[in-house]
Amino acid sequence: MASHHQKKLMLLRHAKAEFQEGVPDHERSLSSRGHADAPLIGRWMVEHDSVPDSILVSSALRTRQTCTWVCKELGDKAPTPKLEDELYAARPSEMLALINHVSPTVTSLLVIAHNPGVQELAMRLASVRSDERAVMDLATDYPSAGLTVMTFDGEWAELDGRDAEVTDFVVRRASSLR
């Protein structure tokens, strides 16, 4: 019988992006606020012992830029991110399918993608044991650079609805920019 270990799943919505006339959505870059906010999430991960073993990131420019800032804060502990075209504009079921195929050796996974998929997946996975305030916050408003942290016992392949306990919902803003 396979041994079950506690896993940590972190779902991050990319940091604030620019709306740029004539630029395809996939190629939109982070705004100045996005560039300021994204490193704060990486710093939170380091300070709260939440450095991921693996990162799946949407191929969109704004998610890749967010990932770069997060990894810069993680320093030499940062894993090499894996670009996933399927995470761009993914529905929760599509995101979950990618997560279900993560190697069993990974104990902590960061997924950097887009709303509404990130928020909907967090809601779908949140168990009754979750931190009520965190779930209410992420259900009400899931801003750019919002991070849901959840844990569960089991294998990635078995993760499905209401399986994961939401422990934190993190929103960090660079105070000088609004």
PDB file of C-alpha atoms in Angstrom:
ATOM      1  CA  MET A   1       0.000   0.000   0.000  1.00  0.00           C
ATOM      2  CA  ALA A   2       1.306   3.456  -0.923  1.00  0.00           C
ATOM      3  CA  SER A   3       2.260   5.629   2.009  1.00  0.00           C
ATOM      4  CA  HIS A   4       0.427   8.927   2.206  1.00  0.00           C
ATOM      5  CA  HIS A   5       2.285  12.090   3.012  1.00  0.00           C
ATOM      6  CA  GLN A   6       1.062  15.570   3.707  1.00  0.00           C
ATOM      7  CA  LYS A   7       1.143  17.634   0.526  1.00  0.00           C
ATOM      8  CA  LYS A   8       0.971  21.387   0.123  1.00  0.00           C
ATOM      9  CA  LEU A   9      -0.738  23.021  -2.859  1.00  0.00           C
ATOM     10  CA  MET A  10      -0.392  26.747  -3.469  1.00  0.00           C
ATOM     11  CA  LEU A  11      -2.585  28.438  -6.066  1.00  0.00           C
ATOM     12  CA  LEU A  12      -1.337  31.866  -7.137  1.00  0.00           C
ATOM     13  CA  ARG A  13      -3.169  34.282  -9.387  1.00  0.00           C
ATOM     14  CA  HIS A  14      -0.612  36.275 -11.394  1.00  0.00           C
ATOM     15  CA  ALA A  15       0.251  39.766 -10.181  1.00  0.00           C
ATOM     16  CA  LYS A  16      -1.448  42.871 -11.615  1.00  0.00           C
ATOM     17  CA  ALA A  17      -1.152  43.111 -15.402  1.00  0.00           C
ATOM     18  CA  GLU A  18      -1.317  46.079 -17.764  1.00  0.00           C
ATOM     19  CA  PHE A  19      -4.131  46.510 -20.212  1.00  0.00           C
ATOM     20  CA  GLN A  20      -2.288  47.302 -23.399  1.00  0.00           C
ATOM     21  CA  GLU A  21      -4.172  48.366 -26.505  1.00  0.00           C
ATOM     22  CA  GLY A  22      -3.418  46.066 -29.430  1.00  0.00           C
ATOM     23  CA  VAL A  23      -1.438  43.579 -27.329  1.00  0.00           C
ATOM     24  CA  PRO A  24      -2.803  40.012 -27.387  1.00  0.00           C
ATOM     25  CA  ASP A  25      -4.035  38.891 -23.955  1.00  0.00           C
ATOM     26  CA  HIS A  26      -1.400  36.134 -23.774  1.00  0.00           C
ATOM     27  CA  GLU A  27       1.368  38.754 -24.176  1.00  0.00           C
ATOM     28  CA  ARG A  28       0.163  41.284 -21.565  1.00  0.00           C
ATOM     29  CA  SER A  29       2.912  42.189 -19.100  1.00  0.00           C
ATOM     30  CA  LEU A  30       2.834  43.059 -15.426  1.00  0.00           C
ATOM     31  CA  SER A  31       2.055  46.619 -14.414  1.00  0.00           C
ATOM     32  CA  SER A  32       4.409  48.533 -12.112  1.00  0.00           C
ATOM     33  CA  ARG A  33       2.202  47.417  -9.209  1.00  0.00           C
ATOM     34  CA  GLY A  34       2.458  43.809 -10.390  1.00  0.00           C
ATOM     35  CA  HIS A  35       6.256  44.051 -10.472  1.00  0.00           C
ATOM     36  CA  ALA A  36       6.157  45.444  -6.909  1.00  0.00           C
ATOM     37  CA  ASP A  37       3.625  42.930  -5.507  1.00  0.00           C
ATOM     38  CA  ALA A  38       4.952  39.660  -7.000  1.00  0.00           C
ATOM     39  CA  PRO A  39       8.208  39.531  -4.971  1.00  0.00           C
ATOM     40  CA  LEU A  40       6.185  39.975  -1.760  1.00  0.00           C
ATOM     41  CA  ILE A  41       4.499  36.612  -2.353  1.00  0.00           C
ATOM     42  CA  GLY A  42       7.887  34.916  -2.779  1.00  0.00           C
ATOM     43  CA  ARG A  43       9.075  36.554   0.431  1.00  0.00           C
ATOM     44  CA  TRP A  44       5.931  35.318   2.243  1.00  0.00           C
ATOM     45  CA  MET A  45       6.677  31.760   1.039  1.00  0.00           C
ATOM     46  CA  VAL A  46      10.216  31.906   2.432  1.00  0.00           C
ATOM     47  CA  GLU A  47       9.087  33.417   5.758  1.00  0.00           C
ATOM     48  CA  HIS A  48       6.289  30.828   6.190  1.00  0.00           C
ATOM     49  CA  ASP A  49       8.263  27.705   5.228  1.00  0.00           C
ATOM     50  CA  SER A  50       6.239  27.375   2.023  1.00  0.00           C
ATOM     51  CA  VAL A  51       8.943  27.049  -0.624  1.00  0.00           C
ATOM     52  CA  PRO A  52       7.588  24.764  -3.368  1.00  0.00           C
ATOM     53  CA  ASP A  53       9.399  21.670  -4.687  1.00  0.00           C
ATOM     54  CA  SER A  54       7.763  22.206  -8.062  1.00  0.00           C
ATOM     55  CA  ILE A  55       6.139  25.070  -9.970  1.00  0.00           C
ATOM     56  CA  LEU A  56       3.637  24.854 -12.819  1.00  0.00           C
ATOM     57  CA  VAL A  57       3.163  28.187 -14.590  1.00  0.00           C
ATOM     58  CA  SER A  58       0.890  29.354 -17.388  1.00  0.00           C
ATOM     59  CA  SER A  59       2.765  30.288 -20.562  1.00  0.00           C
ATOM     60  CA  ALA A  60       1.265  33.818 -20.556  1.00  0.00           C
ATOM     61  CA  LEU A  61       3.804  36.618 -20.135  1.00  0.00           C
ATOM     62  CA  ARG A  62       2.245  38.003 -16.918  1.00  0.00           C
ATOM     63  CA  THR A  63       2.342  34.596 -15.181  1.00  0.00           C
ATOM     64  CA  ARG A  64       5.946  34.000 -16.299  1.00  0.00           C
ATOM     65  CA  GLN A  65       6.943  37.441 -14.967  1.00  0.00           C
ATOM     66  CA  THR A  66       5.163  36.732 -11.667  1.00  0.00           C
ATOM     67  CA  CYS A  67       7.035  33.421 -11.456  1.00  0.00           C
ATOM     68  CA  THR A  68      10.377  35.133 -12.105  1.00  0.00           C
ATOM     69  CA  TRP A  69       9.814  37.544  -9.201  1.00  0.00           C
ATOM     70  CA  VAL A  70       8.677  34.754  -6.853  1.00  0.00           C
ATOM     71  CA  CYS A  71      11.680  32.578  -7.770  1.00  0.00           C
ATOM     72  CA  LYS A  72      14.066  35.502  -7.255  1.00  0.00           C
ATOM     73  CA  GLU A  73      12.817  35.724  -3.647  1.00  0.00           C
ATOM     74  CA  LEU A  74      13.086  31.941  -3.183  1.00  0.00           C
ATOM     75  CA  GLY A  75      16.735  32.190  -4.220  1.00  0.00           C
ATOM     76  CA  ASP A  76      18.672  28.946  -4.592  1.00  0.00           C
ATOM     77  CA  LYS A  77      15.711  27.017  -3.132  1.00  0.00           C
ATOM     78  CA  ALA A  78      13.592  27.844  -6.205  1.00  0.00           C
ATOM     79  CA  PRO A  79      12.765  24.847  -8.395  1.00  0.00           C
ATOM     80  CA  THR A  80      12.898  25.177 -12.172  1.00  0.00           C
ATOM     81  CA  PRO A  81       9.368  26.210 -13.233  1.00  0.00           C
ATOM     82  CA  LYS A  82       7.538  24.087 -15.777  1.00  0.00           C
ATOM     83  CA  LEU A  83       5.645  26.083 -18.421  1.00  0.00           C
ATOM     84  CA  GLU A  84       2.171  24.713 -19.091  1.00  0.00           C
ATOM     85  CA  ASP A  85       0.263  26.102 -22.087  1.00  0.00           C
ATOM     86  CA  GLU A  86      -2.833  24.322 -20.738  1.00  0.00           C
ATOM     87  CA  LEU A  87      -2.889  26.623 -17.673  1.00  0.00           C
ATOM     88  CA  TYR A  88      -3.626  29.663 -19.847  1.00  0.00           C
ATOM     89  CA  ALA A  89      -7.347  30.431 -19.399  1.00  0.00           C
ATOM     90  CA  ALA A  90      -7.798  26.960 -17.869  1.00  0.00           C
ATOM     91  CA  ARG A  91     -11.013  25.834 -16.231  1.00  0.00           C
ATOM     92  CA  PRO A  92     -10.692  24.314 -12.737  1.00  0.00           C
ATOM     93  CA  SER A  93     -11.050  20.769 -14.109  1.00  0.00           C
ATOM     94  CA  GLU A  94      -8.203  21.365 -16.577  1.00  0.00           C
ATOM     95  CA  MET A  95      -5.970  22.772 -13.824  1.00  0.00           C
ATOM     96  CA  LEU A  96      -6.788  19.829 -11.580  1.00  0.00           C
ATOM     97  CA  ALA A  97      -5.926  17.364 -14.364  1.00  0.00           C
ATOM     98  CA  LEU A  98      -2.422  18.864 -14.557  1.00  0.00           C
ATOM     99  CA  ILE A  99      -2.061  18.753 -10.757  1.00  0.00           C
ATOM    100  CA  ASN A 100      -3.228  15.121 -10.726  1.00  0.00           C
ATOM    101  CA  HIS A 101      -0.269  14.226 -12.980  1.00  0.00           C
ATOM    102  CA  VAL A 102       2.406  15.764 -10.732  1.00  0.00           C
ATOM    103  CA  SER A 103       5.051  13.305  -9.568  1.00  0.00           C
ATOM    104  CA  PRO A 104       4.323  11.661  -6.187  1.00  0.00           C
ATOM    105  CA  THR A 105       7.811  12.731  -5.064  1.00  0.00           C
ATOM    106  CA  VAL A 106       6.681  16.397  -5.074  1.00  0.00           C
ATOM    107  CA  THR A 107       5.433  17.400  -1.619  1.00  0.00           C
ATOM    108  CA  SER A 108       4.853  21.111  -2.247  1.00  0.00           C
ATOM    109  CA  LEU A 109       3.452  22.500  -5.509  1.00  0.00           C
ATOM    110  CA  LEU A 110       2.931  26.078  -6.679  1.00  0.00           C
ATOM    111  CA  VAL A 111       0.555  26.702  -9.592  1.00  0.00           C
ATOM    112  CA  ILE A 112       0.644  30.197 -11.136  1.00  0.00           C
ATOM    113  CA  ALA A 113      -2.337  30.841 -13.385  1.00  0.00           C
ATOM    114  CA  HIS A 114      -5.371  33.026 -14.034  1.00  0.00           C
ATOM    115  CA  ASN A 115      -8.803  33.844 -12.700  1.00  0.00           C
ATOM    116  CA  PRO A 116     -11.529  32.720 -12.674  1.00  0.00           C
ATOM    117  CA  GLY A 117      -9.878  29.270 -12.777  1.00  0.00           C
ATOM    118  CA  VAL A 118      -7.606  29.767  -9.757  1.00  0.00           C
ATOM    119  CA  GLN A 119     -10.423  30.993  -7.503  1.00  0.00           C
ATOM    120  CA  GLU A 120     -12.866  28.328  -8.705  1.00  0.00           C
ATOM    121  CA  LEU A 121     -10.310  25.543  -8.159  1.00  0.00           C
ATOM    122  CA  ALA A 122      -9.520  26.815  -4.641  1.00  0.00           C
ATOM    123  CA  MET A 123     -13.254  26.782  -3.845  1.00  0.00           C
ATOM    124  CA  ARG A 124     -13.700  23.315  -5.343  1.00  0.00           C
ATOM    125  CA  LEU A 125     -10.852  21.830  -3.291  1.00  0.00           C
ATOM    126  CA  ALA A 126     -11.560  23.590   0.038  1.00  0.00           C
ATOM    127  CA  SER A 127     -12.577  21.041   2.653  1.00  0.00           C
ATOM    128  CA  VAL A 128     -14.845  21.597   5.646  1.00  0.00           C
ATOM    129  CA  ARG A 129     -11.699  21.608   7.836  1.00  0.00           C
ATOM    130  CA  SER A 130     -10.438  24.752   6.085  1.00  0.00           C
ATOM    131  CA  ASP A 131      -9.751  28.047   7.824  1.00  0.00           C
ATOM    132  CA  GLU A 132     -13.159  29.719   7.550  1.00  0.00           C
ATOM    133  CA  ARG A 133     -11.846  33.272   7.255  1.00  0.00           C
ATOM    134  CA  ALA A 134      -9.390  32.311   4.503  1.00  0.00           C
ATOM    135  CA  VAL A 135     -12.127  30.570   2.505  1.00  0.00           C
ATOM    136  CA  MET A 136     -14.527  33.512   2.938  1.00  0.00           C
ATOM    137  CA  ASP A 137     -11.813  35.931   1.807  1.00  0.00           C
ATOM    138  CA  LEU A 138     -10.852  33.969  -1.298  1.00  0.00           C
ATOM    139  CA  ALA A 139     -14.515  33.352  -2.178  1.00  0.00           C
ATOM    140  CA  THR A 140     -15.375  37.047  -1.880  1.00  0.00           C
ATOM    141  CA  ASP A 141     -12.433  38.543  -3.750  1.00  0.00           C
ATOM    142  CA  TYR A 142      -9.417  36.874  -5.354  1.00  0.00           C
ATOM    143  CA  PRO A 143      -7.205  39.804  -6.361  1.00  0.00           C
ATOM    144  CA  SER A 144      -4.092  39.719  -8.495  1.00  0.00           C
ATOM    145  CA  ALA A 145      -1.160  38.138  -6.619  1.00  0.00           C
ATOM    146  CA  GLY A 146      -3.655  36.360  -4.336  1.00  0.00           C
ATOM    147  CA  LEU A 147      -2.290  33.072  -2.975  1.00  0.00           C
ATOM    148  CA  THR A 148      -4.280  30.165  -1.556  1.00  0.00           C
ATOM    149  CA  VAL A 149      -2.275  27.711   0.551  1.00  0.00           C
ATOM    150  CA  MET A 150      -3.833  24.301   1.178  1.00  0.00           C
ATOM    151  CA  THR A 151      -2.701  20.979   2.562  1.00  0.00           C
ATOM    152  CA  PHE A 152      -4.001  17.443   2.125  1.00  0.00           C
ATOM    153  CA  ASP A 153      -3.058  13.884   2.958  1.00  0.00           C
ATOM    154  CA  GLY A 154      -2.715  11.696  -0.072  1.00  0.00           C
ATOM    155  CA  GLU A 155      -1.346  11.635  -3.579  1.00  0.00           C
ATOM    156  CA  TRP A 156      -1.667  14.303  -6.281  1.00  0.00           C
ATOM    157  CA  ALA A 157      -3.455  11.783  -8.491  1.00  0.00           C
ATOM    158  CA  GLU A 158      -6.238  11.426  -5.885  1.00  0.00           C
ATOM    159  CA  LEU A 159      -6.846  15.136  -5.271  1.00  0.00           C
ATOM    160  CA  ASP A 160     -10.417  16.110  -6.107  1.00  0.00           C
ATOM    161  CA  GLY A 161     -13.292  18.122  -4.659  1.00  0.00           C
ATOM    162  CA  ARG A 162     -13.290  19.149  -0.971  1.00  0.00           C
ATOM    163  CA  ASP A 163     -10.063  17.240  -0.282  1.00  0.00           C
ATOM    164  CA  ALA A 164      -7.733  20.046   0.774  1.00  0.00           C
ATOM    165  CA  GLU A 165      -7.641  22.144   3.914  1.00  0.00           C
ATOM    166  CA  VAL A 166      -7.160  25.840   3.173  1.00  0.00           C
ATOM    167  CA  THR A 167      -4.661  27.126   5.747  1.00  0.00           C
ATOM    168  CA  ASP A 168      -3.952  30.596   4.355  1.00  0.00           C
ATOM    169  CA  PHE A 169      -5.177  33.117   1.825  1.00  0.00           C
ATOM    170  CA  VAL A 170      -2.431  35.661   1.296  1.00  0.00           C
ATOM    171  CA  VAL A 171      -2.680  39.055  -0.357  1.00  0.00           C
ATOM    172  CA  ARG A 172       0.422  41.229  -0.255  1.00  0.00           C
ATOM    173  CA  ARG A 173       0.556  44.755  -1.615  1.00  0.00           C
ATOM    174  CA  ALA A 174       3.531  47.041  -2.042  1.00  0.00           C
ATOM    175  CA  SER A 175       2.419  49.953   0.150  1.00  0.00           C
ATOM    176  CA  SER A 176       3.856  52.703  -2.046  1.00  0.00           C
ATOM    177  CA  LEU A 177       1.725  51.773  -5.062  1.00  0.00           C
ATOM    178  CA  ARG A 178      -2.035  51.651  -5.417  1.00  0.00           C
TER     179      ARG A 178
END
